[in-house]
Tab-separated table of C-alpha atoms in Angstrom:
chain	number	residue	atom	x	y	z
Q	242	MET	CA	38.652	37.863	69.977
Q	243	ALA	CA	39.344	40.634	67.483
Q	244	HIS	CA	42.752	41.171	69.079
Q	245	ASP	CA	43.576	37.446	68.712
Q	246	GLY	CA	42.465	37.556	65.079
Q	247	ARG	CA	44.741	40.478	64.285
Q	248	ARG	CA	47.650	38.748	65.990
Q	249	THR	CA	47.046	35.588	63.983
Q	250	ALA	CA	46.846	37.605	60.766
Q	251	ARG	CA	50.153	39.307	61.577
Q	252	ARG	CA	51.789	35.944	62.210
Q	253	VAL	CA	50.472	34.549	58.949
Q	254	LEU	CA	51.687	37.648	57.095
Q	255	SER	CA	55.106	37.345	58.736
Q	256	VAL	CA	55.379	33.721	57.645
Q	257	ILE	CA	54.388	34.624	54.080
Q	258	VAL	CA	56.960	37.423	53.949
Q	259	LEU	CA	59.642	35.087	55.335
Q	260	VAL	CA	58.858	32.368	52.792
Q	261	MET	CA	58.905	34.876	49.930
Q	262	ALA	CA	62.236	36.261	51.134
Q	263	LEU	CA	63.709	32.756	51.302
Q	264	LEU	CA	62.442	31.910	47.818
Q	265	ALA	CA	63.803	35.162	46.416
Q	266	GLY	CA	67.142	34.535	48.092
Q	267	ALA	CA	67.309	31.010	46.703
Q	268	PHE	CA	66.478	32.246	43.204
Q	269	PHE	CA	69.132	34.950	43.188
Q	270	TRP	CA	71.669	32.515	44.616
Q	271	TYR	CA	70.821	30.094	41.804
Q	272	VAL	CA	71.060	32.601	38.958
Q	273	GLY	CA	74.152	34.228	40.467
Q	274	ASP	CA	76.113	31.008	40.004
Q	275	PHE	CA	76.737	30.842	36.244
Q	276	TYR	CA	79.419	30.025	33.695
Q	277	HIS	CA	81.455	33.055	32.652
Q	278	ALA	CA	82.790	33.917	29.207
Q	279	ASP	CA	86.542	33.339	29.097
Q	280	ALA	CA	89.346	35.403	27.565
Q	281	VAL	CA	88.918	33.774	24.139
Q	282	ALA	CA	85.283	34.858	24.094
Q	283	GLN	CA	86.156	38.383	25.143
Q	284	GLU	CA	88.661	38.626	22.311
Q	285	ALA	CA	86.071	37.472	19.781
Q	286	LEU	CA	83.898	40.423	20.791
Q	287	LEU	CA	86.459	42.689	19.161
Q	288	GLY	CA	85.417	41.423	15.733
Q	289	THR	CA	87.627	41.253	12.654
Q	290	SER	CA	88.281	43.271	9.529
Q	291	ASP	CA	85.347	41.437	7.916
Q	292	VAL	CA	82.921	41.395	10.862
Q	293	GLU	CA	81.785	44.363	12.917
Q	294	VAL	CA	80.648	43.569	16.448
Q	295	THR	CA	78.277	46.150	17.906
Q	296	ALA	CA	76.123	46.482	21.014
Q	297	MET	CA	72.428	47.060	20.352
Q	298	ASP	CA	70.122	49.290	22.386
Q	299	ASP	CA	68.691	46.361	24.369
Q	300	GLY	CA	72.144	45.006	25.211
Q	301	SER	CA	72.154	42.303	22.536
Q	302	VAL	CA	75.348	41.944	20.519
Q	303	ALA	CA	75.315	41.944	16.709
Q	304	PHE	CA	77.989	40.250	14.590
Q	305	VAL	CA	77.590	41.953	11.227
Q	306	PRO	CA	79.426	40.713	8.118
Q	307	GLN	CA	79.932	42.950	5.110
Q	308	ASP	CA	77.486	41.057	2.882
Q	309	PRO	CA	75.092	39.009	5.040
Q	310	ARG	CA	73.489	35.986	3.396
Q	311	LEU	CA	71.072	35.224	6.232
Q	312	GLY	CA	70.378	36.154	9.851
Q	313	LEU	CA	70.528	34.138	13.068
Q	314	ILE	CA	69.097	35.223	16.416
Q	315	PHE	CA	70.833	33.215	19.115
Q	316	TYR	CA	69.589	32.241	22.598
Q	317	PRO	CA	72.480	31.346	24.965
Q	318	GLY	CA	72.452	28.259	27.154
Q	319	GLY	CA	71.003	28.333	30.644
Q	320	LYS	CA	73.204	29.962	33.299
Q	321	VAL	CA	75.888	30.778	30.721
Q	322	GLU	CA	77.085	34.327	30.194
Q	323	PRO	CA	75.917	35.182	26.657
Q	324	GLU	CA	79.297	36.536	25.573
Q	325	ALA	CA	80.662	32.992	25.853
Q	326	TYR	CA	79.143	32.308	22.421
Q	327	ALA	CA	81.052	35.111	20.717
Q	328	PRO	CA	83.673	32.802	19.111
Q	329	LEU	CA	81.008	30.607	17.504
Q	330	LEU	CA	78.956	33.545	16.255
Q	331	LEU	CA	82.070	35.265	14.931
Q	332	GLU	CA	82.819	32.116	12.911
Q	333	CYS	CA	79.259	32.208	11.586
Q	334	ALA	CA	79.507	35.894	10.684
Q	335	GLU	CA	82.749	35.317	8.816
Q	336	ARG	CA	80.736	32.951	6.625
Q	337	GLY	CA	78.071	35.557	5.878
Q	338	VAL	CA	75.626	34.883	8.734
Q	339	LEU	CA	74.554	38.046	10.550
Q	340	CYS	CA	74.207	36.938	14.165
Q	341	VAL	CA	72.436	38.607	17.062
Q	342	LEU	CA	73.395	37.321	20.502
Q	343	LEU	CA	70.504	37.872	22.900
Q	344	GLN	CA	70.936	38.874	26.542
Q	345	PRO	CA	68.100	37.096	28.371
Q	346	ALA	CA	67.248	38.096	31.917
Q	347	PHE	CA	69.200	36.250	34.614
Q	348	ASN	CA	71.084	34.296	31.908
Q	349	LEU	CA	68.015	32.077	31.553
Q	350	ALA	CA	66.610	32.229	28.040
Q	351	ILE	CA	63.824	29.851	29.002
Q	352	LEU	CA	62.405	32.643	31.203
Q	353	ASP	CA	62.810	35.271	28.477
Q	354	THR	CA	61.724	33.621	25.236
Q	355	ASP	CA	60.425	36.920	23.836
Q	356	ALA	CA	63.926	38.411	23.874
Q	357	ALA	CA	63.959	38.120	20.065
Q	358	ASP	CA	61.068	40.564	19.653
Q	359	GLY	CA	61.904	43.418	17.301
Q	360	VAL	CA	65.359	42.206	16.287
Q	361	THR	CA	64.778	41.433	12.621
Q	362	GLY	CA	63.374	44.875	11.894
Q	363	GLN	CA	66.709	46.443	12.807
Q	364	PHE	CA	68.452	44.694	9.917
Q	365	PRO	CA	66.314	45.258	6.812
Q	366	GLU	CA	69.186	44.139	4.593
Q	367	VAL	CA	68.602	40.529	5.716
Q	368	ASP	CA	65.737	38.652	4.051
Q	369	GLU	CA	66.016	35.214	5.650
Q	370	TRP	CA	66.107	34.752	9.405
Q	371	TYR	CA	66.643	31.748	11.644
Q	372	LEU	CA	66.436	31.289	15.377
Q	373	GLY	CA	69.021	29.266	17.246
Q	374	GLY	CA	70.162	28.330	20.685
Q	375	HIS	CA	72.351	26.110	22.804
Q	376	SER	CA	70.922	23.657	25.340
Q	377	LEU	CA	68.039	25.404	27.176
Q	378	GLY	CA	68.540	28.276	24.765
Q	379	GLY	CA	67.532	25.908	21.985
Q	380	VAL	CA	64.350	25.065	23.863
Q	381	ALA	CA	63.601	28.789	24.110
Q	382	ALA	CA	64.355	29.326	20.413
Q	383	SER	CA	62.051	26.526	19.269
Q	384	SER	CA	59.261	27.762	21.566
Q	385	TYR	CA	59.553	31.266	20.129
Q	386	LEU	CA	59.561	29.867	16.599
Q	387	ALA	CA	56.305	28.013	17.227
Q	388	ASP	CA	54.604	31.368	17.872
Q	389	HIS	CA	56.261	33.187	14.937
Q	390	LEU	CA	56.298	30.649	12.115
Q	391	ASP	CA	55.626	33.261	9.441
Q	392	GLU	CA	58.678	35.327	10.414
Q	393	TYR	CA	61.480	32.732	10.343
Q	394	GLU	CA	62.837	30.087	8.017
Q	395	GLY	CA	63.661	27.670	10.813
Q	396	VAL	CA	65.714	26.936	13.898
Q	397	VAL	CA	69.206	25.703	14.790
Q	398	LEU	CA	69.359	23.493	17.875
Q	399	LEU	CA	72.791	22.998	19.430
Q	400	ALA	CA	72.744	20.135	21.932
Q	401	ALA	CA	69.054	20.840	22.317
Q	402	TYR	CA	65.604	19.561	21.439
Q	403	PRO	CA	62.179	21.243	21.227
Q	404	MET	CA	59.416	21.052	23.794
Q	405	VAL	CA	56.830	22.060	21.189
Q	406	ASP	CA	55.539	20.156	18.174
Q	407	LEU	CA	57.085	21.409	14.932
Q	408	SER	CA	56.438	18.223	12.976
Q	409	ASP	CA	53.675	19.676	10.786
Q	410	THR	CA	55.553	22.850	9.874
Q	411	SER	CA	57.607	23.620	6.799
Q	412	GLU	CA	60.400	25.108	8.899
Q	413	GLN	CA	63.984	24.035	8.393
Q	414	VAL	CA	65.479	22.472	11.500
Q	415	LEU	CA	69.180	21.814	11.985
Q	416	CYS	CA	70.193	19.771	15.034
Q	417	ILE	CA	73.885	19.637	15.986
Q	418	ALA	CA	75.346	17.702	18.907
Q	419	GLY	CA	78.736	16.394	19.927
Q	420	THR	CA	79.305	12.661	20.290
Q	421	ASN	CA	81.037	13.211	23.652
Q	422	ASP	CA	78.288	15.380	25.119
Q	423	GLY	CA	77.704	14.290	28.713
Q	424	VAL	CA	75.065	16.901	29.553
Q	425	LEU	CA	72.502	16.375	26.816
Q	426	ASN	CA	69.760	13.934	27.783
Q	427	ARG	CA	70.100	11.503	24.886
Q	428	SER	CA	66.866	9.660	25.608
Q	429	ARG	CA	64.813	12.830	25.445
Q	430	TYR	CA	66.833	14.036	22.468
Q	431	ASP	CA	65.931	10.850	20.581
Q	432	GLU	CA	62.285	10.980	21.664
Q	433	ALA	CA	62.001	14.607	20.521
Q	434	ARG	CA	62.690	13.639	16.911
Q	435	GLU	CA	58.970	13.018	16.531
Q	436	LEU	CA	58.414	16.723	17.261
Q	437	LEU	CA	60.566	17.729	14.287
Q	438	PRO	CA	59.685	17.960	10.586
Q	439	ALA	CA	60.562	14.890	8.571
Q	440	GLU	CA	63.159	16.926	6.657
Q	441	ALA	CA	65.029	18.007	9.792
Q	442	ARG	CA	68.801	17.679	9.460
Q	443	GLU	CA	70.989	16.184	12.154
Q	444	LEU	CA	74.749	16.580	12.440
Q	445	GLU	CA	76.917	14.753	14.974
Q	446	LEU	CA	80.274	16.336	15.686
Q	447	ASP	CA	82.747	13.531	16.241
Q	448	GLY	CA	84.552	14.209	19.511
Q	449	GLY	CA	82.599	17.363	20.347
Q	450	ASN	CA	81.027	17.922	23.737
Q	451	HIS	CA	78.408	20.188	25.317
Q	452	ALA	CA	80.420	23.145	26.600
Q	453	GLN	CA	82.513	23.687	23.484
Q	454	PHE	CA	79.649	25.294	21.592
Q	455	GLY	CA	80.553	28.205	23.835
Q	456	SER	CA	83.786	29.348	25.431
Q	457	TYR	CA	83.255	29.176	29.176
Q	458	GLY	CA	85.417	26.311	30.335
Q	459	GLU	CA	84.392	22.851	31.473
Q	460	GLN	CA	80.792	22.138	32.415
Q	461	ASP	CA	79.726	19.865	35.243
Q	462	GLY	CA	78.799	16.403	33.989
Q	463	ASP	CA	80.119	16.957	30.485
Q	464	GLY	CA	82.203	14.476	28.536
Q	465	GLU	CA	85.783	15.146	27.510
Q	466	ALA	CA	86.092	16.558	24.013
Q	467	THR	CA	88.622	15.027	21.635
Q	468	VAL	CA	88.441	17.950	19.214
Q	469	SER	CA	89.471	21.510	19.934
Q	470	PRO	CA	86.905	24.248	20.590
Q	471	GLU	CA	88.030	25.903	17.371
Q	472	GLU	CA	87.231	22.745	15.384
Q	473	GLN	CA	83.804	22.480	16.995
Q	474	TRP	CA	82.999	26.133	16.266
Q	475	GLU	CA	84.174	25.837	12.668
Q	476	GLN	CA	82.172	22.691	11.930
Q	477	THR	CA	79.085	24.179	13.536
Q	478	ALA	CA	79.459	27.477	11.675
Q	479	GLU	CA	79.912	25.680	8.350
Q	480	ALA	CA	76.689	23.740	8.863
Q	481	ILE	CA	74.763	26.890	9.807
Q	482	ALA	CA	76.114	28.829	6.824
Q	483	GLU	CA	74.949	26.030	4.512
Q	484	LEU	CA	71.349	26.961	5.379
Q	485	ALA	CA	71.718	29.771	2.873
Q	486	ASP	CA	72.420	27.344	0.008
């Protein structure tokens, strides 16, 4: 009887190990298939005469203007290589917004919402800080904000909506989405307005789509943009820079 029990236990353990191996394999297959930053994004990482782009100790990338007016910590979209957002953040930095591009584990900010920990203290010259993110990165940014309301002025949501209630806060919220976005769930986006402060600002980019907030090519299910990526980055950066006014 004892021998049969040990054999049964070994079989159960073998099944558990097999299931765990299959789940781990499926996870790494899932996160290994992501959108890559293109050549335009790589070029933006070189910075300009007015913006210095530097790698931080934790792998995050800082876009530092000469005289920053405010700071923005940015969570990239799910399964998108973070560097794909370099063109947008460079545009922001050229308008005086010091930007820090986070590098969440497995390119999934939603699994690494605390990636912003300790960032603001590395730039004491900046007094006002915002969080921001694209798509699932925006969800992560708003979730982090909800736990750190005394540290940030607000959040920028690009083709994103919060999963937490911010309606009773005094935080500034800027929501930006393209009219041709085919990925954003519009029903949930509309429903989530009740989770935002009454003073939340909303900007619709005429002809913009989902993927053009970054620079990683076309995204499955997205609509066709009728504006250039450069136009979408510039309009978005202008709206973010206006937060300092």
